[in-house]
Tab-separated table of C-alpha atoms in Angstrom:
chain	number	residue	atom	x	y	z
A	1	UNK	CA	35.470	-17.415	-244.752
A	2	UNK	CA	32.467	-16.342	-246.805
A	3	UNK	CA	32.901	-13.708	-249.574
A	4	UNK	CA	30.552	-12.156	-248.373
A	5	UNK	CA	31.830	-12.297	-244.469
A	6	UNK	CA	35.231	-11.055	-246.008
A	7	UNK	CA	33.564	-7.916	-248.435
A	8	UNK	CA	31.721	-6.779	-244.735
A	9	UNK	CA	34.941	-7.114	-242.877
A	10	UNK	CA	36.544	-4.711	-245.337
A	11	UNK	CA	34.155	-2.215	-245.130
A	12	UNK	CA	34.236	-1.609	-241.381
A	13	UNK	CA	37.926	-1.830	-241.281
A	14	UNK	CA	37.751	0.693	-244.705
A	15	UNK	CA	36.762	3.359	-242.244
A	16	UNK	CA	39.830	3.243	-240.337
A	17	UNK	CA	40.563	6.717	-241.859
A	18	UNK	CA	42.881	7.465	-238.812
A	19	UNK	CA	45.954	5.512	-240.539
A	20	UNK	CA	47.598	6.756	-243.611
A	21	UNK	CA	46.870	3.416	-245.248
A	22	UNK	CA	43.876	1.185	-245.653
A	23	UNK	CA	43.796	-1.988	-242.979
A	24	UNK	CA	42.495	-5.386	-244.121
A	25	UNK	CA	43.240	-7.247	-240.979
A	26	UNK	CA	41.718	-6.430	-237.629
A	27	UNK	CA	45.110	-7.389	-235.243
A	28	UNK	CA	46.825	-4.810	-237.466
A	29	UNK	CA	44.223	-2.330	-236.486
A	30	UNK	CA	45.137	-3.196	-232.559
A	31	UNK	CA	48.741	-3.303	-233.655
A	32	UNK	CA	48.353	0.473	-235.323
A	33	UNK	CA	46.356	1.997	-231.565
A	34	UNK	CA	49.585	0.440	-229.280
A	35	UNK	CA	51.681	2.284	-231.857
A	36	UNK	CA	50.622	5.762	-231.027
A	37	UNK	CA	50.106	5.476	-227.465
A	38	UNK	CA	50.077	3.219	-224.301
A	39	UNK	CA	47.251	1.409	-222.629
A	40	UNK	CA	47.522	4.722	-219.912
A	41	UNK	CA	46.700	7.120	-222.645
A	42	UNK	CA	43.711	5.262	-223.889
A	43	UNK	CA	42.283	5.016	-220.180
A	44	UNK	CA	42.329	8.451	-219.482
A	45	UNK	CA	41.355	9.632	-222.779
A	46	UNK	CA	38.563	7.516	-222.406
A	47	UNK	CA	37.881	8.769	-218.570
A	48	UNK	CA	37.933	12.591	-219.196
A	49	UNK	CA	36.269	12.580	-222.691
A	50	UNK	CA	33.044	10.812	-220.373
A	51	UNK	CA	34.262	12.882	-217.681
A	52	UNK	CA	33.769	15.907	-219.782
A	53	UNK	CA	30.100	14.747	-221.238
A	54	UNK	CA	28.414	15.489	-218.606
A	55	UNK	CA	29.988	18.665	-217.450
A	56	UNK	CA	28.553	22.187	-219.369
A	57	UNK	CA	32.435	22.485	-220.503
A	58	UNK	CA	33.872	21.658	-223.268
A	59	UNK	CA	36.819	19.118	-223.487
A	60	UNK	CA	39.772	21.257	-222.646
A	61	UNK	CA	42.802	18.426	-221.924
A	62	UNK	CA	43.499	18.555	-225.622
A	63	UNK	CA	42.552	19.772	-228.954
A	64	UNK	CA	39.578	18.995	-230.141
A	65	UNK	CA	41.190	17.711	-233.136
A	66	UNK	CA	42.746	15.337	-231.038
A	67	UNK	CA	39.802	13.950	-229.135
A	68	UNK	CA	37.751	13.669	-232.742
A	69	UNK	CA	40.865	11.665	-233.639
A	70	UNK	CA	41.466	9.265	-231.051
A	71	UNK	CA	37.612	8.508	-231.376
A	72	UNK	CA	38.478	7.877	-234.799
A	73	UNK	CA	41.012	4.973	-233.672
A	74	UNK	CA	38.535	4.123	-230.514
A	75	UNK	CA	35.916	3.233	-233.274
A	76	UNK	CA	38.429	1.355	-235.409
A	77	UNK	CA	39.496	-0.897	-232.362
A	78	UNK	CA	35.563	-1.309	-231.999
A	79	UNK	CA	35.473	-2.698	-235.786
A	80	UNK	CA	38.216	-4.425	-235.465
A	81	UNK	CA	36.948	-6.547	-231.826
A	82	UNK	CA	33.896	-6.872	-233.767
A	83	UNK	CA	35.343	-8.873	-236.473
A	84	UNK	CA	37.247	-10.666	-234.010
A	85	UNK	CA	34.621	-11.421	-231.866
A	86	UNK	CA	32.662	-13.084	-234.664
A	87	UNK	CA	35.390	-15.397	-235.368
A	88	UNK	CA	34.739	-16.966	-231.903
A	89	UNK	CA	38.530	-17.533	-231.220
A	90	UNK	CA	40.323	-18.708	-227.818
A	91	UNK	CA	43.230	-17.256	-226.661
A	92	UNK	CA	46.230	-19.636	-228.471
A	93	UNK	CA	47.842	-18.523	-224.647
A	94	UNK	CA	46.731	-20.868	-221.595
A	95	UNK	CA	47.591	-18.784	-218.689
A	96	UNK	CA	47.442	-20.474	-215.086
A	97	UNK	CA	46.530	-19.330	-212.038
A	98	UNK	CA	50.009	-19.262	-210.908
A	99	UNK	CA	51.556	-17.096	-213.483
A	100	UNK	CA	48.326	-14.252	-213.671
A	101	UNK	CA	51.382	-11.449	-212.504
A	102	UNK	CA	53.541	-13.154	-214.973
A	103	UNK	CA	53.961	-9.492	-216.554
A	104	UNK	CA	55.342	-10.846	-219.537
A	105	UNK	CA	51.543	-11.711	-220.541
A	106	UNK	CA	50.411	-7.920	-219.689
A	107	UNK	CA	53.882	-5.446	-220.441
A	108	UNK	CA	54.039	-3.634	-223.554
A	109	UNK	CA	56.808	-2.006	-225.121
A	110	UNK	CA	56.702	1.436	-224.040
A	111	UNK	CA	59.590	3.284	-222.281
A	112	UNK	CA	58.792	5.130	-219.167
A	113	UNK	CA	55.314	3.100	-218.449
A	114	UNK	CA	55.654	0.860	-215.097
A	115	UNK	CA	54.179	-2.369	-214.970
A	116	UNK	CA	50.931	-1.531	-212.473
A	117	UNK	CA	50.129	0.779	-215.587
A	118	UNK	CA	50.009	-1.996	-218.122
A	119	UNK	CA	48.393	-4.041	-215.519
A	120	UNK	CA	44.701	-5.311	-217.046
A	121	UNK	CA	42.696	-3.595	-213.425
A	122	UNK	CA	39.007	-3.929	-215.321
A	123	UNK	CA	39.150	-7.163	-217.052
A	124	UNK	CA	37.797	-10.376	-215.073
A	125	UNK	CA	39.981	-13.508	-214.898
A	126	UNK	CA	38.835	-15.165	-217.023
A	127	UNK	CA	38.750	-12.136	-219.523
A	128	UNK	CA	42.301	-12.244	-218.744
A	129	UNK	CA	43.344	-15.495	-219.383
A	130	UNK	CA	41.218	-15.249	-222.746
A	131	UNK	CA	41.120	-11.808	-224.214
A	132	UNK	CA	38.760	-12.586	-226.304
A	133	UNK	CA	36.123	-13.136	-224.134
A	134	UNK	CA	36.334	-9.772	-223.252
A	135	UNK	CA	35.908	-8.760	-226.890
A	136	UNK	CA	32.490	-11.015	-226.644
A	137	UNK	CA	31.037	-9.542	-223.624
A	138	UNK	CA	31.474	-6.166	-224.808
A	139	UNK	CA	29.429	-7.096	-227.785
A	140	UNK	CA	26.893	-9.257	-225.540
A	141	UNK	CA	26.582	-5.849	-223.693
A	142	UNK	CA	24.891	-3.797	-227.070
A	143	UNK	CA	25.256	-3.982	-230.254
A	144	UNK	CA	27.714	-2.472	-232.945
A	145	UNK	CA	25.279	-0.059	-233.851
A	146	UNK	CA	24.679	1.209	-230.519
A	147	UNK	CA	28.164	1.429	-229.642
A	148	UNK	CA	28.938	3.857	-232.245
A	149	UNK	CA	25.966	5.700	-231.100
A	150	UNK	CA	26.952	5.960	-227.877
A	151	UNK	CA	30.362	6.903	-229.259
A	152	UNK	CA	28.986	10.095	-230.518
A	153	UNK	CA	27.164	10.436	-228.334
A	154	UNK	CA	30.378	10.991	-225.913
A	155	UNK	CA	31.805	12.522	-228.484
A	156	UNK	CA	28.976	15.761	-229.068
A	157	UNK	CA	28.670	16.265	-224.918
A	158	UNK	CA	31.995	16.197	-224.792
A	159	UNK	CA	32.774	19.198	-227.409
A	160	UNK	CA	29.814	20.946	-226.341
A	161	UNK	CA	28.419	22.850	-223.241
A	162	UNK	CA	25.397	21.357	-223.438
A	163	UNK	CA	24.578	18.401	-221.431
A	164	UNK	CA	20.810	18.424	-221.729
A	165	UNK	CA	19.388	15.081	-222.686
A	166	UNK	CA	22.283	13.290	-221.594
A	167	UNK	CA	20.940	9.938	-221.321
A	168	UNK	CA	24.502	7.471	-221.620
A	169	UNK	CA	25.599	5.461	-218.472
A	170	UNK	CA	28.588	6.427	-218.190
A	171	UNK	CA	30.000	4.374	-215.615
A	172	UNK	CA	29.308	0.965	-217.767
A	173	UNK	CA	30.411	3.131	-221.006
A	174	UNK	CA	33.927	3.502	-219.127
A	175	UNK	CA	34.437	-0.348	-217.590
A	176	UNK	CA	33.472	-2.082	-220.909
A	177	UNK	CA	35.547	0.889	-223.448
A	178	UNK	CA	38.065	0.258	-220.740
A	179	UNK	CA	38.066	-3.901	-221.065
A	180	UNK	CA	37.945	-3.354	-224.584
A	181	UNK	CA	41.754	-1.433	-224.609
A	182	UNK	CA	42.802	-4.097	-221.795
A	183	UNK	CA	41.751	-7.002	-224.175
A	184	UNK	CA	42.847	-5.734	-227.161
A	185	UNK	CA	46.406	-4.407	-225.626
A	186	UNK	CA	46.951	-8.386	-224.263
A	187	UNK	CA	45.780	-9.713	-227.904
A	188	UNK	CA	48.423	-7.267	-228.963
């Protein structure tokens, strides 16, 4: 890797300012998000926050604090599939057809969390059987910038009781952030 390639990686991954430490590697940033919750938190923060955008209340499941925080991590896992994604890996896992409820490729380690929960529902097959792929499509869908535009975009309508000018589709916002968790928790 360039230098130069390695110096830009750093400096998205830098603003990971959710975790006590600074990350240099982007699975370690994926690593960190399973660490403080399950694949079910992440969905349904991700469902009311854009749930909550468009309504003229404010985001009441939590604290605030919370929500500006798990954006925090949402954008970090954004970096991090970014670097990824530019990498143009394969998934070093060839799943067949047979063994796609094999749910030793989709469990995680949390107690108390069945196995339809950890279930990938939003990822396509072959998203599924490469991960990664996912990671490229949500980048082929806009770019970085826009993402983290959008982001806070979510983010303001969600801690506000405005809603005026709303102009975010939501429903694509909430199947590609979703594939993104999906992807990232099986690359995890």
């Amino acid at each position: 890797m360039k230098e130069k390639d390695k110096k830009e990686d750093y400096d998205y991954l830098s603003t990971s300012c959710w975790y006590k430490e600074i990350i240099t590697d982007p699975y370690q940033v994926i690593a960190e998000l399973f660490t403080f919750a399950d694949i079910t938190f992440y969905r349904k923060m991700i469902k009311g926050a854009l749930s909550f955008a468009t309504k003229s209340k404010i985001y009441s499941k939590d604290s605030p604090g919370n929500l500006l925080f798990d954006f925090k991590m949402l954008e970090s896992v954004i970096n991090a599939a970014y670097i990824i994604s530019k990498k143009k890996k394969e998934s070093p896992i060839i799943v067949e057809d047979y063994s796609l409820l094999n749910k030793n490729l989709y469990c995680g380690r949390h107690a108390g969390t069945s196995e339809w929960d950890f279930f990938p529902r939003t990822l396509s097959v072959k998203e599924y059987k490469n991960p990664y792929l996912a990671f490229k499509n949500f980048f082929r869908y806009q770019k970085l910038e826009k993402w983290k535009e959008d982001l806070q975009d979510v983010l303001n309508y969600s801690l506000s009781k405005n809603t005026e000018g709303l102009e975010l589709k939501l429903l694509d916002l909430y199947f590609n952030l979703t594939k993104l968790i999906e992807a990232a928790h099986l690359i995890d």
